[in-house]
Amino acid sequence: MSGDAHLTRRTLLTGATAVALGAATGTAHAAEVPALWQEFRRTPFTHPQIPYVGRSGCRAGAARLPRPRVVADVTAFGAVADGTTNCAPAINRALAAAARAGGGTVTVPPGTYRVDDVIRIAHSGVVLRGAGSGRTTLYATRNLTELIGVYGSRYGGDKSSWSWAGGLIWLAPEARWQSLTAAIRARAWPFEGWTGNTRDEWSTLTTVAPARRGSWTVTVSDARALHPGRLVLLRLADDAAHTLLQHMAGGGPGPASYSWDDKTKLTSYVPYEWPVRVTRVHGHRVTLERPLPLDLRPEWDPRLTTHVPELTGSGVEGLTLRAVQTPQSPHLLDKGYNGVVLQCAYDCWVDDVTVRHVDNGFGLVASSACTLRRTRVAGRGAHHPYFCREGSHDNLIEDFTIEERTVPAPPDTQLHGINVEGLSSHNVWSRGDMRMGTFDSHRGLPFANVRTDITVNNNGRHGGDAGAGPLFGARFTHWNIRVTNGRAGLVKIDGLAPWSATVGLNDVREFDQTDVPDFTGDPHSRLELYGTTDAVRPRNLYEAQRALR
């Protein structure tokens, strides 16, 4: 079955736009089903080039997001929609009251509310809901450097970590947020993920027997601490020969001959940590919410572990966050006029939210199984409109827009686009309208990610330190992509990404930032329906995979 049965009005409009683009450029083609799709349907969980992402997103990609009951209104806690009163304390008091009530929705009526501090969603089951992104505005006047402090990089240099971390609306569990901000103020630059500032806040629940990528069930040595619904970390360590990193890159002579030892930023991301819920326990057999993203081999010491307490069932909806308009900072020196960030979050969401005049728009930092839906980045231009990093997995970003900047870019600034890095895997960007930016694979060996049904003015540039290693791991897929300015870079990836697929892309050519493959030899990547516009069927790879469930 194709994904056409699940088309939305937005999808139909996107398709109509693509057909019009094809007619204008003379590249419209009859619909065609590529061989790759037929192959994938036969082996959806183990295909060599296309990852299985049919369960990415909040609640395994549920079409309807949760609607917790309303328990508070910010005006009852002193918020005033006059655009001048600092309403951050009132909004945060309302969110804290919702947490004490066991969760629920905090409403923000129409109007403009000035906020001079971070808005924190720090407890599970709490939702902040405005009256719609066109009706409720939070006007942010201060940046994260002012509010929390200078945030240097744990890798040295004079970079500001606010260039890729933290949000003025920040969804993170209370204890994790307190620990992070305390470390920043102490200038003890932290790791940001599921196992604490120094990656030591975990304990073993059980070891796991060898298994193959795509398996839904694993055999454990001791299942007593496991039960359906429990969130665990699957932890994989690397060995001295870096065979785990080679496996993430697809294996073979190219990854085997690559120099991994000097990629110290990349190796700092290992062990690989994949959060997943347990759905069934039967003796020593444990079934997981999603299929395994990688093989489990004895040399990688596979185990299920604990982690810092997660934020789950929380979201932000129906509002615009507008930062005070300041010039975009030089590259990597952002002050932290950042939008919405989810950190150590699982099964959380953002819906109908616009950010304007931000340094960085929407961020996923060590967050998994979250959905960003109907989001928009607008205003003076952003460094990272969207960023996905520090081991973020199984997320869904759909119906997203990056507007063209409203002012020219200042000198020495950088525009990325939809970023992914830091061993992040099985994330999906779907139904996008990118009027600027690029498909920013930012080194750090991200693997098994999908970008599908996107129109892009491909004028951004990727980043990434040399010490972060390869741009791409295995099983990247670009499916039904419409490039309006003819630039190939980071979109046509058959010569760059190992064991990957580019399907349904119009004619493009190399110019501006041009990359060379990280690995030698045959990349084993596939290119189908090149030179077409909106001809591939199914149009949307994610929706089609969901329809196979």
XYZ file of C-alpha atoms in Angstrom:
549
model
C 0.000 0.000 0.000
C 1.321 3.468 -0.813
C 1.171 6.505 1.437
C -1.348 8.193 -0.887
C -4.261 7.028 1.279
C -2.865 9.147 4.103
C -2.389 12.380 2.152
C -3.360 15.554 3.948
C -4.471 18.858 2.497
C -0.935 20.152 3.122
C 0.516 17.219 1.161
C -1.800 17.869 -1.756
C -0.836 21.544 -1.787
C 2.850 20.632 -1.645
C 2.358 18.234 -4.538
C 0.578 20.894 -6.560
C 3.436 23.297 -5.933
C 5.921 20.674 -7.059
C 3.997 19.959 -10.270
C 3.929 23.688 -11.002
C 7.700 23.819 -10.413
C 8.179 20.878 -12.751
C 6.046 22.448 -15.452
C 8.012 25.697 -15.173
C 11.349 23.878 -15.562
C 10.209 21.317 -18.081
C 10.939 18.385 -15.767
C 7.458 17.091 -14.914
C 7.234 13.306 -15.301
C 4.607 10.621 -15.021
C 4.337 9.003 -11.609
C 6.672 6.062 -11.122
C 7.354 3.549 -8.366
C 11.114 3.028 -7.935
C 12.681 -0.397 -7.534
C 13.947 0.696 -4.106
C 10.411 0.963 -2.766
C 9.524 -2.520 -3.967
C 12.675 -3.856 -2.314
C 11.997 -1.992 0.910
C 8.496 -3.410 1.201
C 9.981 -6.915 1.172
C 12.567 -6.175 3.883
C 11.438 -3.007 5.705
C 13.460 -3.488 8.894
C 16.760 -4.575 7.314
C 16.982 -2.831 3.945
C 20.628 -1.945 3.229
C 20.000 1.630 2.014
C 16.660 2.809 3.446
C 16.057 2.946 7.217
C 12.787 1.946 8.830
C 11.296 5.140 10.298
C 7.632 4.162 10.312
C 7.436 4.548 14.104
C 9.404 7.799 14.436
C 7.734 10.570 16.386
C 5.726 10.966 19.567
C 3.828 7.827 20.576
C 5.335 5.934 17.651
C 4.168 8.579 15.191
C 0.565 8.888 16.323
C -1.463 11.185 14.067
C -3.177 12.799 17.047
C -1.127 14.374 19.789
C -2.315 14.092 23.414
C -4.733 16.721 24.767
C -4.295 16.894 28.549
C -7.062 18.633 30.506
C -6.735 22.353 31.186
C -5.623 22.955 34.773
C -4.419 26.580 34.747
C -4.466 29.868 32.856
C -1.439 32.143 33.020
C -3.581 35.233 33.653
C -4.716 33.717 36.958
C -1.051 33.789 38.033
C -0.494 37.421 37.077
C 0.355 37.354 33.368
C -0.851 40.438 31.479
C -1.035 40.626 27.690
C 0.181 44.223 27.461
C 3.570 43.543 25.837
C 5.439 45.391 28.621
C 4.896 43.472 31.881
C 7.430 40.695 32.484
C 5.172 37.626 32.452
C 7.853 34.943 32.715
C 7.402 34.509 36.492
C 3.634 34.162 36.114
C 3.903 31.656 33.258
C 6.464 29.584 35.149
C 4.301 29.658 38.290
C 1.366 28.365 36.236
C 3.522 25.565 34.776
C 4.727 24.635 38.280
C 1.116 24.536 39.488
C 0.227 22.173 36.635
C 3.092 19.908 37.688
C 1.831 19.862 41.288
C -1.615 18.924 39.964
C -0.114 15.847 38.350
C 0.049 17.351 34.871
C -2.291 19.162 32.533
C -2.501 22.071 30.129
C -1.654 25.680 30.934
C -3.415 28.097 28.583
C -2.139 31.440 27.344
C -4.952 33.628 25.964
C -4.511 35.777 22.835
C -2.178 38.753 23.113
C 1.490 39.628 23.523
C 3.259 38.668 26.752
C 6.720 39.970 27.503
C 9.058 37.354 28.996
C 12.415 38.316 30.521
C 13.421 34.775 31.543
C 13.443 31.191 30.289
C 10.020 29.532 30.091
C 10.572 26.084 31.558
C 8.495 22.975 31.010
C 10.235 20.785 33.558
C 7.702 18.117 34.561
C 6.077 15.297 32.652
C 2.514 15.666 31.453
C 2.598 19.484 31.381
C 1.599 21.356 28.212
C 1.832 25.088 27.479
C -0.882 26.039 24.981
C -1.478 29.412 23.370
C -4.517 30.392 21.326
C -2.649 29.776 18.050
C 0.663 30.908 16.570
C -1.108 33.860 14.974
C -2.844 34.944 18.197
C -0.547 34.349 21.191
C 2.966 35.826 21.259
C 5.695 35.560 23.869
C 8.065 38.506 23.407
C 11.533 37.497 24.663
C 13.815 40.386 25.584
C 16.922 38.644 26.980
C 19.300 35.945 25.777
C 20.656 32.850 27.493
C 24.079 34.395 28.079
C 22.395 37.131 30.129
C 20.030 34.751 31.884
C 22.302 31.798 32.670
C 25.849 32.818 31.770
C 28.610 32.309 29.259
C 28.518 28.727 27.954
C 31.841 27.581 26.525
C 32.498 24.416 24.578
C 33.728 21.256 26.267
C 35.973 20.838 23.207
C 37.861 24.082 23.858
C 38.217 27.339 21.944
C 36.155 30.503 22.260
C 32.923 29.083 20.853
C 29.594 29.685 22.555
C 27.608 26.516 23.173
C 24.477 28.655 23.009
C 25.150 28.342 19.264
C 23.733 24.812 19.447
C 22.120 24.352 22.859
C 19.384 25.747 25.082
C 16.113 27.510 24.380
C 14.101 30.430 25.695
C 11.329 27.830 25.873
C 13.179 24.843 27.310
C 11.580 21.438 27.797
C 13.841 19.386 30.073
C 13.324 17.422 33.297
C 13.798 19.596 36.374
C 16.796 17.777 37.828
C 18.582 17.663 34.471
C 18.011 21.388 33.861
C 19.272 22.295 37.330
C 22.363 20.142 36.863
C 23.120 21.607 33.431
C 22.731 25.227 34.442
C 24.742 24.728 37.632
C 27.590 23.264 35.569
C 27.414 26.139 33.086
C 27.575 28.726 35.868
C 30.536 26.846 37.355
C 32.186 26.775 33.892
C 32.423 22.980 34.090
C 31.150 22.523 30.542
C 28.861 19.475 30.644
C 27.838 16.630 28.426
C 24.181 17.226 27.658
C 22.661 13.783 27.321
C 20.843 10.990 29.089
C 23.622 10.013 31.499
C 24.481 13.325 33.121
C 27.131 16.017 32.897
C 30.010 13.539 33.055
C 28.127 10.547 31.569
C 28.247 8.555 34.793
C 24.593 8.720 35.927
C 23.541 5.242 34.849
C 23.543 1.672 36.099
C 23.122 -1.636 34.335
C 19.689 -3.240 34.333
C 20.745 -6.278 32.311
C 23.122 -7.434 29.640
C 21.722 -8.335 26.206
C 22.495 -11.283 23.964
C 23.651 -10.753 20.348
C 20.883 -9.699 17.951
C 20.534 -8.305 14.453
C 19.481 -4.858 13.294
C 15.734 -4.812 12.699
C 14.881 -7.215 15.529
C 12.017 -6.134 17.783
C 12.746 -8.670 20.526
C 15.989 -9.235 22.426
C 17.123 -11.824 24.943
C 18.373 -10.471 28.274
C 20.242 -12.119 31.119
C 17.951 -10.728 33.841
C 14.489 -9.253 33.178
C 13.467 -8.590 36.786
C 13.873 -4.788 36.508
C 11.994 -4.573 33.219
C 8.275 -4.096 32.681
C 6.037 -2.846 29.858
C 6.171 0.922 29.554
C 9.590 1.328 31.148
C 11.993 3.601 29.263
C 15.504 2.166 29.117
C 18.744 2.996 27.352
C 20.295 0.507 24.993
C 24.021 1.111 25.477
C 26.686 0.055 22.973
C 30.381 0.679 23.615
C 32.986 0.645 20.849
C 36.083 -1.547 20.714
C 39.695 -0.606 20.017
C 39.280 -1.198 16.277
C 36.176 1.055 16.186
C 34.054 -1.671 14.656
C 30.895 -0.074 16.091
C 31.573 3.170 14.219
C 32.370 1.127 11.108
C 29.030 -0.644 11.480
C 27.199 2.696 11.728
C 28.896 3.641 8.452
C 27.768 0.459 6.716
C 30.934 -1.584 7.127
C 33.308 -2.749 4.424
C 36.748 -1.631 3.235
C 36.032 2.127 3.247
C 35.043 2.454 6.922
C 37.667 -0.168 7.862
C 40.453 1.966 6.374
C 39.136 5.284 7.746
C 41.185 7.005 10.471
C 38.900 6.966 13.526
C 41.396 7.414 16.376
C 42.055 11.117 15.755
C 38.322 11.992 15.568
C 38.176 12.805 19.252
C 34.909 14.749 19.129
C 33.216 11.825 17.400
C 34.593 9.241 19.814
C 33.330 11.341 22.741
C 29.773 10.538 21.560
C 30.362 6.837 22.193
C 28.957 4.761 23.916
C 25.908 4.962 21.688
C 22.772 5.467 23.787
C 19.346 4.681 22.326
C 16.256 5.312 24.500
C 13.382 2.905 23.912
C 10.299 1.732 25.770
C 9.759 -1.894 26.706
C 6.422 -3.192 25.409
C 6.471 -6.852 26.574
C 8.465 -9.093 28.884
C 8.160 -12.877 28.579
C 10.781 -14.728 30.544
C 14.134 -13.535 29.229
C 12.579 -12.248 25.994
C 11.937 -8.488 25.880
C 10.017 -6.764 23.075
C 10.818 -3.134 22.290
C 8.721 -0.269 20.936
C 10.884 0.001 17.815
C 13.203 -2.371 15.956
C 16.891 -2.354 16.800
C 18.783 0.407 14.963
C 22.049 -1.579 14.895
C 23.365 -5.082 15.391
C 24.158 -6.106 18.962
C 27.543 -7.813 19.062
C 29.419 -9.136 22.117
C 32.430 -6.918 21.431
C 30.217 -3.842 21.976
C 29.035 -4.984 25.418
C 25.308 -4.463 24.737
C 23.245 -3.748 27.825
C 20.066 -2.030 28.959
C 20.695 0.697 31.519
C 19.058 3.388 33.590
C 19.374 7.092 32.778
C 18.450 10.474 34.207
C 14.664 10.817 34.716
C 13.020 11.670 31.418
C 10.511 14.352 30.488
C 7.553 12.662 28.830
C 4.049 13.609 27.716
C 4.816 17.335 27.642
C 4.510 19.893 24.870
C 4.167 23.463 23.716
C 1.453 24.508 21.287
C -0.227 27.399 19.539
C 2.075 30.363 20.054
C 4.824 32.532 18.577
C 8.075 33.176 20.396
C 9.422 36.493 19.113
C 12.847 37.539 20.297
C 13.863 41.178 20.409
C 15.428 41.850 17.030
C 19.227 42.020 17.190
C 21.805 41.389 14.449
C 22.764 37.747 13.952
C 26.044 37.019 15.758
C 29.260 35.868 14.072
C 29.475 32.126 13.526
C 29.626 30.098 16.775
C 29.373 33.189 18.970
C 25.600 33.178 19.427
C 24.350 34.803 22.616
C 21.353 32.509 22.941
C 18.268 34.179 21.519
C 17.125 30.619 20.911
C 13.648 29.260 20.319
C 12.227 25.952 21.593
C 14.515 23.136 22.734
C 13.644 19.641 23.951
C 16.325 17.953 26.060
C 16.236 14.479 27.613
C 12.638 14.331 26.407
C 10.747 11.276 25.127
C 7.213 11.271 23.677
C 7.000 15.065 23.795
C 5.872 17.502 21.109
C 5.727 20.999 19.652
C 2.705 21.932 17.508
C 1.734 25.161 15.708
C 4.675 27.194 17.000
C 6.573 29.978 15.212
C 9.896 31.434 16.328
C 11.045 34.811 15.031
C 14.367 36.703 15.142
C 16.142 33.792 16.852
C 19.770 32.662 16.820
C 18.652 29.025 16.709
C 15.108 27.876 16.120
C 13.955 24.419 17.236
C 16.335 21.987 18.921
C 16.403 18.315 19.828
C 19.253 17.629 22.257
C 19.505 14.031 23.482
C 15.773 13.761 22.842
C 13.948 10.918 21.164
C 10.492 9.918 19.930
C 9.322 13.538 19.805
C 7.206 15.293 17.163
C 7.608 18.840 15.883
C 4.560 19.642 13.768
C 3.507 22.865 11.986
C 6.590 24.774 13.110
C 8.057 27.859 11.433
C 11.296 29.826 11.659
C 10.962 33.450 10.554
C 12.553 36.866 10.883
C 16.112 38.120 10.591
C 17.743 34.748 9.929
C 19.008 31.953 12.164
C 22.254 30.026 12.541
C 20.485 26.653 13.012
C 16.792 26.928 12.108
C 16.485 23.289 13.251
C 19.110 21.252 15.116
C 19.134 17.584 16.087
C 22.177 16.494 18.045
C 23.816 14.728 20.984
C 22.297 11.335 20.211
C 18.714 12.282 19.299
C 16.772 9.449 17.710
C 13.385 8.549 16.208
C 12.076 12.123 16.025
C 9.611 13.514 13.473
C 9.719 17.068 12.125
C 6.795 17.555 9.733
C 4.955 20.435 8.060
C 7.861 22.770 8.783
C 8.797 26.087 7.187
C 12.006 28.091 7.102
C 11.123 31.532 5.793
C 13.501 33.693 3.800
C 15.371 36.093 6.085
C 13.908 39.588 6.411
C 17.298 41.357 6.564
C 20.590 40.615 4.774
C 22.962 38.252 6.547
C 25.699 40.114 8.447
C 29.332 39.270 7.571
C 30.889 36.165 9.181
C 27.541 34.571 10.033
C 26.472 31.104 8.958
C 23.190 29.544 7.811
C 22.763 25.789 8.118
C 19.159 24.577 7.772
C 17.897 21.220 9.016
C 20.817 19.963 11.079
C 21.626 16.465 12.273
C 24.805 15.312 14.005
C 26.299 13.449 16.950
C 25.323 9.810 16.132
C 21.659 10.867 15.830
C 19.597 8.294 13.948
C 16.155 7.467 12.534
C 14.967 11.065 12.486
C 12.550 12.277 9.798
C 12.031 15.667 8.162
C 8.786 15.539 6.180
C 6.692 17.991 4.162
C 9.026 20.956 4.416
C 9.127 24.383 2.801
C 12.722 25.611 3.071
C 13.042 29.037 1.491
C 16.671 29.070 2.605
C 19.143 26.681 4.208
C 20.380 23.204 3.366
C 20.257 19.581 4.505
C 22.924 20.114 7.127
C 24.597 16.824 7.946
C 26.970 18.334 10.459
C 29.530 15.537 10.857
C 29.505 13.375 13.970
C 28.397 10.341 11.902
C 24.614 10.723 11.949
C 23.072 7.673 10.284
C 19.747 6.254 9.083
C 17.887 9.576 8.746
C 15.193 10.493 6.196
C 14.322 13.761 4.465
C 11.199 13.475 2.319
C 8.720 15.635 0.389
C 10.644 18.892 0.830
C 11.062 21.962 -1.359
C 14.379 23.729 -0.701
C 16.189 26.816 -1.924
C 19.522 25.109 -1.260
C 21.645 28.120 -0.274
C 22.968 27.138 3.164
C 26.204 25.450 4.183
C 26.927 22.541 6.476
C 29.259 22.780 9.447
C 31.107 20.358 11.688
C 34.582 20.123 13.181
C 37.137 17.878 11.504
C 37.396 16.022 14.818
C 33.706 15.109 14.540
C 34.420 12.655 11.732
C 32.256 11.742 8.732
C 29.336 13.740 7.383
C 27.193 10.652 6.888
C 26.796 7.182 8.235
C 24.785 4.529 6.434
C 21.130 4.585 5.339
C 20.505 8.263 4.741
C 17.547 8.658 2.383
C 16.446 11.743 0.428
C 13.069 11.036 -1.183
C 11.039 13.415 -3.357
C 13.130 16.554 -2.957
C 12.535 19.672 -5.057
C 15.569 21.979 -5.272
C 14.582 25.407 -6.587
C 18.068 26.836 -7.228
C 19.675 23.807 -8.878
C 22.366 23.209 -6.243
C 23.304 19.605 -5.509
C 25.284 20.034 -2.287
C 24.120 17.794 0.587
C 20.920 16.890 -1.262
C 22.217 14.618 -4.035
C 24.212 12.279 -1.817
C 24.790 9.153 -3.918
C 28.510 9.985 -4.139
C 28.884 11.049 -0.502
C 26.797 8.928 1.863
C 27.543 5.192 2.206
C 24.755 2.674 1.728
C 22.223 5.449 1.147
C 19.522 6.474 -1.327
C 18.593 9.570 -3.344
C 15.201 9.071 -4.985
C 13.036 11.536 -6.915
C 15.277 14.594 -7.236
C 15.187 17.192 -10.012
C 18.327 18.088 -12.019
C 20.988 19.708 -9.841
C 24.666 20.591 -10.182
C 27.616 21.103 -7.855
C 28.507 24.640 -6.833
C 29.389 26.596 -3.686
C 30.348 24.175 -0.874
C 31.417 20.945 -2.578
C 32.331 17.906 -0.466
C 34.319 14.755 -1.131
C 33.445 11.329 0.306
C 34.822 10.482 3.736
C 35.235 6.816 2.785
C 37.172 5.304 -0.090
C 35.771 2.817 -2.572
C 32.244 2.038 -3.692
C 29.725 3.812 -1.409
C 27.002 1.277 -2.307
C 24.498 4.132 -2.612
C 21.527 4.244 -4.942
C 20.146 6.960 -7.218
C 16.695 6.555 -8.766
C 14.323 8.838 -10.642
C 16.966 11.529 -10.857
C 15.959 14.486 -13.026
C 12.268 14.222 -12.104
C 9.995 16.479 -10.088
C 7.341 14.972 -7.838
C 7.257 11.845 -9.983
C 8.205 9.280 -7.341
C 5.446 7.218 -5.773
C 4.904 7.087 -2.913
C 5.467 10.822 -2.644
C 6.269 10.749 1.064
C 8.498 7.941 2.315
C 7.582 8.389 5.981
C 3.834 8.290 5.375
C 4.230 5.271 3.138
C 6.220 3.422 5.793
C 3.529 4.210 8.358
C 0.939 2.758 6.012
C 2.847 -0.546 5.980
C 2.395 -1.039 9.737
